[in-house]
Short mmCIF file of C-alpha atoms and ligand atoms in Angstrom, two decimals:
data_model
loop_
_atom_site.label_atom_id
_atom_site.label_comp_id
_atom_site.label_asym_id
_atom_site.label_seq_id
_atom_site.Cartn_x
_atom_site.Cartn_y
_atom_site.Cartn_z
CA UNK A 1 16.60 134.21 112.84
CA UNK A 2 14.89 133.97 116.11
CA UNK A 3 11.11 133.70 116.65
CA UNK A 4 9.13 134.55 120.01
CA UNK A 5 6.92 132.25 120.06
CA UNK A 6 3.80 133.12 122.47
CA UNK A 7 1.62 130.72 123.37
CA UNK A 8 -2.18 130.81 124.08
CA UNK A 9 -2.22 134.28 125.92
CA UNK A 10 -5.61 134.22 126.10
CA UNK A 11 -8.23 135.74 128.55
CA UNK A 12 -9.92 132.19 129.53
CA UNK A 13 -6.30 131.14 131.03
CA UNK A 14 -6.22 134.31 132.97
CA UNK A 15 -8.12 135.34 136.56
CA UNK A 16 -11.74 135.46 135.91
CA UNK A 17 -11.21 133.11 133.11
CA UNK A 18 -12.73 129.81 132.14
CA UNK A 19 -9.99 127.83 132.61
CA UNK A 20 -7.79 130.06 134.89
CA UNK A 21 -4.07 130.19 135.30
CA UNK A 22 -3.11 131.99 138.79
CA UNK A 23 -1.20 135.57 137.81
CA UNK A 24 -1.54 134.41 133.71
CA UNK A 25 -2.44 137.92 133.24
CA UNK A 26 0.78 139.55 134.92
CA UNK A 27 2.77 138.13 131.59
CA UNK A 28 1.57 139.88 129.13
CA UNK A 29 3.33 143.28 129.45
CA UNK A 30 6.95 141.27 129.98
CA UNK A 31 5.37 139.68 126.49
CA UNK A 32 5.67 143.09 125.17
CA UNK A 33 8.82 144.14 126.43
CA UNK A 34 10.41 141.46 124.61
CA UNK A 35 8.86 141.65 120.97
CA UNK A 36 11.31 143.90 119.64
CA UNK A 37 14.58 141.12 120.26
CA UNK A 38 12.89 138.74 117.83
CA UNK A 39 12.78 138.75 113.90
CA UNK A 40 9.14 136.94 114.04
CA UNK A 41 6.51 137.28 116.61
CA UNK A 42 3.82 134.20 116.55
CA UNK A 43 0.57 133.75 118.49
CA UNK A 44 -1.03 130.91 119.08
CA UNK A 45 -5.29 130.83 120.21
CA UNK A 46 -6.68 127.48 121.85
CA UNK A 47 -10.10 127.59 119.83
CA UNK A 48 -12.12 124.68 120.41
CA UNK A 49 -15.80 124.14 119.19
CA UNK A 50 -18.67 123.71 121.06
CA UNK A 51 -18.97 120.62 122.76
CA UNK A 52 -14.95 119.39 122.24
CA UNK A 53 -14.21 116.20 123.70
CA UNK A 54 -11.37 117.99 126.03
CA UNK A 55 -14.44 119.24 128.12
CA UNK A 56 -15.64 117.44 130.88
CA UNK A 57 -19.25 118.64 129.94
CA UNK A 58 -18.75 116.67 126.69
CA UNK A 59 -19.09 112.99 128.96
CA UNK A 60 -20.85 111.48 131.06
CA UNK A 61 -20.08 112.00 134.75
CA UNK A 62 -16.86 113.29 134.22
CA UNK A 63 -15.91 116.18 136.48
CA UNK A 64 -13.43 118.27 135.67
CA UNK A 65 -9.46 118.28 136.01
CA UNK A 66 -10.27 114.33 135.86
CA UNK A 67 -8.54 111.65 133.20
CA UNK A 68 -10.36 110.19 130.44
CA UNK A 69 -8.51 107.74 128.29
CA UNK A 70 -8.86 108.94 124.29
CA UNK A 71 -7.75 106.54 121.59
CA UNK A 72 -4.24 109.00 121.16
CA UNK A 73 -4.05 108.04 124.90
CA UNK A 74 -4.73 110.15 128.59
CA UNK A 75 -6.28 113.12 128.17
CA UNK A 76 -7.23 115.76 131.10
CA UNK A 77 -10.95 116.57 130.64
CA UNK A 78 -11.24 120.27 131.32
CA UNK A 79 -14.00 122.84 131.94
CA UNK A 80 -15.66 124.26 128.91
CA UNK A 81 -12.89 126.72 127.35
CA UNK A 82 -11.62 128.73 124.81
CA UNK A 83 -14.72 128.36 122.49
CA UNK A 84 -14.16 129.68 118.54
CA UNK A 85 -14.88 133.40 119.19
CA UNK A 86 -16.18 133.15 122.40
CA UNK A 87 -14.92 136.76 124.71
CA UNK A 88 -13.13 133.68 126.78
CA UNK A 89 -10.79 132.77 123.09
CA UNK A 90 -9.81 136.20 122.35
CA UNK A 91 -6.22 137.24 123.50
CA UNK A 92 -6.06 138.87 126.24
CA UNK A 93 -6.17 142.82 126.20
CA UNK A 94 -2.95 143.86 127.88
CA UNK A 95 -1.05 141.94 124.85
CA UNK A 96 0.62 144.36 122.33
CA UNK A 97 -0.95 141.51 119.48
CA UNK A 98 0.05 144.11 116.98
CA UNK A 99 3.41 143.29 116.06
CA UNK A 100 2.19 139.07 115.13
CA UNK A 101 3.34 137.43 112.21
CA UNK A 102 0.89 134.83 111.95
CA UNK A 103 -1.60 133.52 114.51
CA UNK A 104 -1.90 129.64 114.91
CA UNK A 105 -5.12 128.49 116.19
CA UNK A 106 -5.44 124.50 117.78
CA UNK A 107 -7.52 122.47 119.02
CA UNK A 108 -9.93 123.12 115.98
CA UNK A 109 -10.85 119.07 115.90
CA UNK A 110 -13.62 117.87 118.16
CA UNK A 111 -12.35 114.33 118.32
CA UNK A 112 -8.46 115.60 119.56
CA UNK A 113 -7.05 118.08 121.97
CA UNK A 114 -4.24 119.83 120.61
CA UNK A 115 -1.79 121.40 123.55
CA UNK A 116 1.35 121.61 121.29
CA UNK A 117 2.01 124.46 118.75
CA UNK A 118 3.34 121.85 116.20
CA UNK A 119 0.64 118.77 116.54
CA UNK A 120 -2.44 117.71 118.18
CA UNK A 121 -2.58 115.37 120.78
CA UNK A 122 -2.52 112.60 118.55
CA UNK A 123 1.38 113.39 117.81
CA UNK A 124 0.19 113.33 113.92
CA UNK A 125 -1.64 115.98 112.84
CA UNK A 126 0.20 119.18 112.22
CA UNK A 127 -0.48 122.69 112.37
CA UNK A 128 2.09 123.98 110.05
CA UNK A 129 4.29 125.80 112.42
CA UNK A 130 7.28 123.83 111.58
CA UNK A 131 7.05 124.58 108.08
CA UNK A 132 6.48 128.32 108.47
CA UNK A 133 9.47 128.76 110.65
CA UNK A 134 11.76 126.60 108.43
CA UNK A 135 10.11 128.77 105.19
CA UNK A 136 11.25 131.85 106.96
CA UNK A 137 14.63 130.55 107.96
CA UNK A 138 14.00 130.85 111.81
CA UNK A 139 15.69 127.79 113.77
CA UNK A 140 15.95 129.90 117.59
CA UNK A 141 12.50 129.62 119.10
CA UNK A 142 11.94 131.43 122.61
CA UNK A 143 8.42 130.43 123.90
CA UNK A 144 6.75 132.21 126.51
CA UNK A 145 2.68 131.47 127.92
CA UNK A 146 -0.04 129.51 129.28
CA UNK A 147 0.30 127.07 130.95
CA UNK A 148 3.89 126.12 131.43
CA UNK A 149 3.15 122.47 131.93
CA UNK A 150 0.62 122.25 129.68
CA UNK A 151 0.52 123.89 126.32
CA UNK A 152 3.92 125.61 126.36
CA UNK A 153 5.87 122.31 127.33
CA UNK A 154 4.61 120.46 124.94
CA UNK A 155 5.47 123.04 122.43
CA UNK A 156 8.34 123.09 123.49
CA UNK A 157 9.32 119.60 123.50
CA UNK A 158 8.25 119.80 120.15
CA UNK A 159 10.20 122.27 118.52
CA UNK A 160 12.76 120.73 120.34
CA UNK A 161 11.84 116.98 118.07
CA UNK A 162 11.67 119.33 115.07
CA UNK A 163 15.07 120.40 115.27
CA UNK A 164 15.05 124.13 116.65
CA UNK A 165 16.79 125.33 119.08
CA UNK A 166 13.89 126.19 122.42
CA UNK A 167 14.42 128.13 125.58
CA UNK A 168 11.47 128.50 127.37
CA UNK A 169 11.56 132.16 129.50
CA UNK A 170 9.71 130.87 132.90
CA UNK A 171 9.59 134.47 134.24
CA UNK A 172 6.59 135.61 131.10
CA UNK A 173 5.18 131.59 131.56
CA UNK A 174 2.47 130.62 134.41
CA UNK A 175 1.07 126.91 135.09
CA UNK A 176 -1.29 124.82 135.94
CA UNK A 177 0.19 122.61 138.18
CA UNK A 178 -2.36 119.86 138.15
CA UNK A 179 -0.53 116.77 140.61
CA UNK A 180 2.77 117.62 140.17
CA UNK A 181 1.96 118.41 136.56
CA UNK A 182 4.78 121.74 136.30
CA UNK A 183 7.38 119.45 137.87
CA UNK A 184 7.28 117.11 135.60
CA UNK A 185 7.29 119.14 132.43
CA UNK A 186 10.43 121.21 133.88
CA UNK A 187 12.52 118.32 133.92
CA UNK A 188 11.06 116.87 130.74
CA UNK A 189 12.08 119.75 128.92
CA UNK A 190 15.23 119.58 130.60
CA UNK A 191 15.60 116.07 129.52
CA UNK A 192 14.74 116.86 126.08
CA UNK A 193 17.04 119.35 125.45
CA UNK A 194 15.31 122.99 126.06
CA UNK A 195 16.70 125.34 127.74
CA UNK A 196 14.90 126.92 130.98
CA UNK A 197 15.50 130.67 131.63
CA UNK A 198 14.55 131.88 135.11
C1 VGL B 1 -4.22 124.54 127.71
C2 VGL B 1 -5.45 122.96 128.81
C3 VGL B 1 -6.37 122.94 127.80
C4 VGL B 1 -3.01 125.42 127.71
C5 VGL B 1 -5.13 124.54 126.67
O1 VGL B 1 -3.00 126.44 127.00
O2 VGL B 1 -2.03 125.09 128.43
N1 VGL B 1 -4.37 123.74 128.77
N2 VGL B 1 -6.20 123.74 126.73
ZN1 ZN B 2 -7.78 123.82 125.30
#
């Protein structure tokens, strides 16, 4: 069983957005095109509350794409994003959202940022992603989404701990690239095991 596993294709990570990804939107219809290879089809929505302590505007003096240190360790402050159903949260248009499975939202927790599909940025808390897929008998994940280098790598890397088997499709991903940010997570997914599609 193989699950496409999208992640945060949302409109705040796309042009105009709060938190914009350069060409995020021009994945979304390659999204589409690839539904129907894949027994499961799972979303997943950044949806932070008000005043999250991943937003700069949430400390003092903090500007952002700056590090803070948090006590699960670095964390990038960003700007204000991806608020619980905010116009900014809600997937973007162009995705077919239609044929999800299930929808996992993160980053729910003021006190932790959650980039991963699997656990929040204190490597502890889960979402329950793992146990769905396993439930369901799924163990080939193909992840596509925003932002390569942030929330799909660490998904990635991951499902990869979890024991699934991960290619990441780079073509239907865009990044970041904050200080060398995209290099790094290609060749720590490499590292860990995923395999990178061009
Ligand atoms: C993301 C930064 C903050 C992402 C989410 O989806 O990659 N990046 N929140
Ligand atoms: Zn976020």
């Amino acid at each position: 069983m193989k699950a496409l596993v999208v992640i945060d294709p949302q409109i705040d990570f796309c042009p105009g957005g709060a938190l914009a990804v350069a060409d995020g939107d021009s994945i979304m219809q390659p999204i589409n095109a690839m539904m129907d290879a894949f027994d499961m089809v799972i979303l997943t929505q950044d949806w932070h509350p008000q005043g999250h302590s991943s937003f700069a505007s949430s400390h003092e003096c903090a500007a952002p794409f700056t590090l803070t240190e948090m006590p699960y360790g670095p964390q990038v402050l960003w700007p204000d994003h991806c608020i619980q159903g905010s116009e900014g949260a809600a997937f973007h248009a162009a995705l077919d959202t239609d044929r999800a499975d299930a929808v996992i939202r993160k980053g729910t927790n003021p006190a932790v940022d959650s980039y991963s599909a699997f656990f929040e940025n204190d490597k502890a808390t889960v979402t329950g992603l793992a146990g769905l897929l396993r439930e369901r008998g799924c163990e080939d994940l193909t992840m596509v989404g925003l932002a390569t280098d942030y929330c799909v790598a660490w998904s990635a890397l991951d499902g990869v701990a979890n024991g699934f088997r991960v290619d990441v499709r780079l073509p239907a991903c865009r990044a970041i690239d904050l200080d060398g940010s995209l290099d790094k997570a290609l060749a720590d997914m490499r590292a860990a095991g995923v395999t990178l599609v061009e």
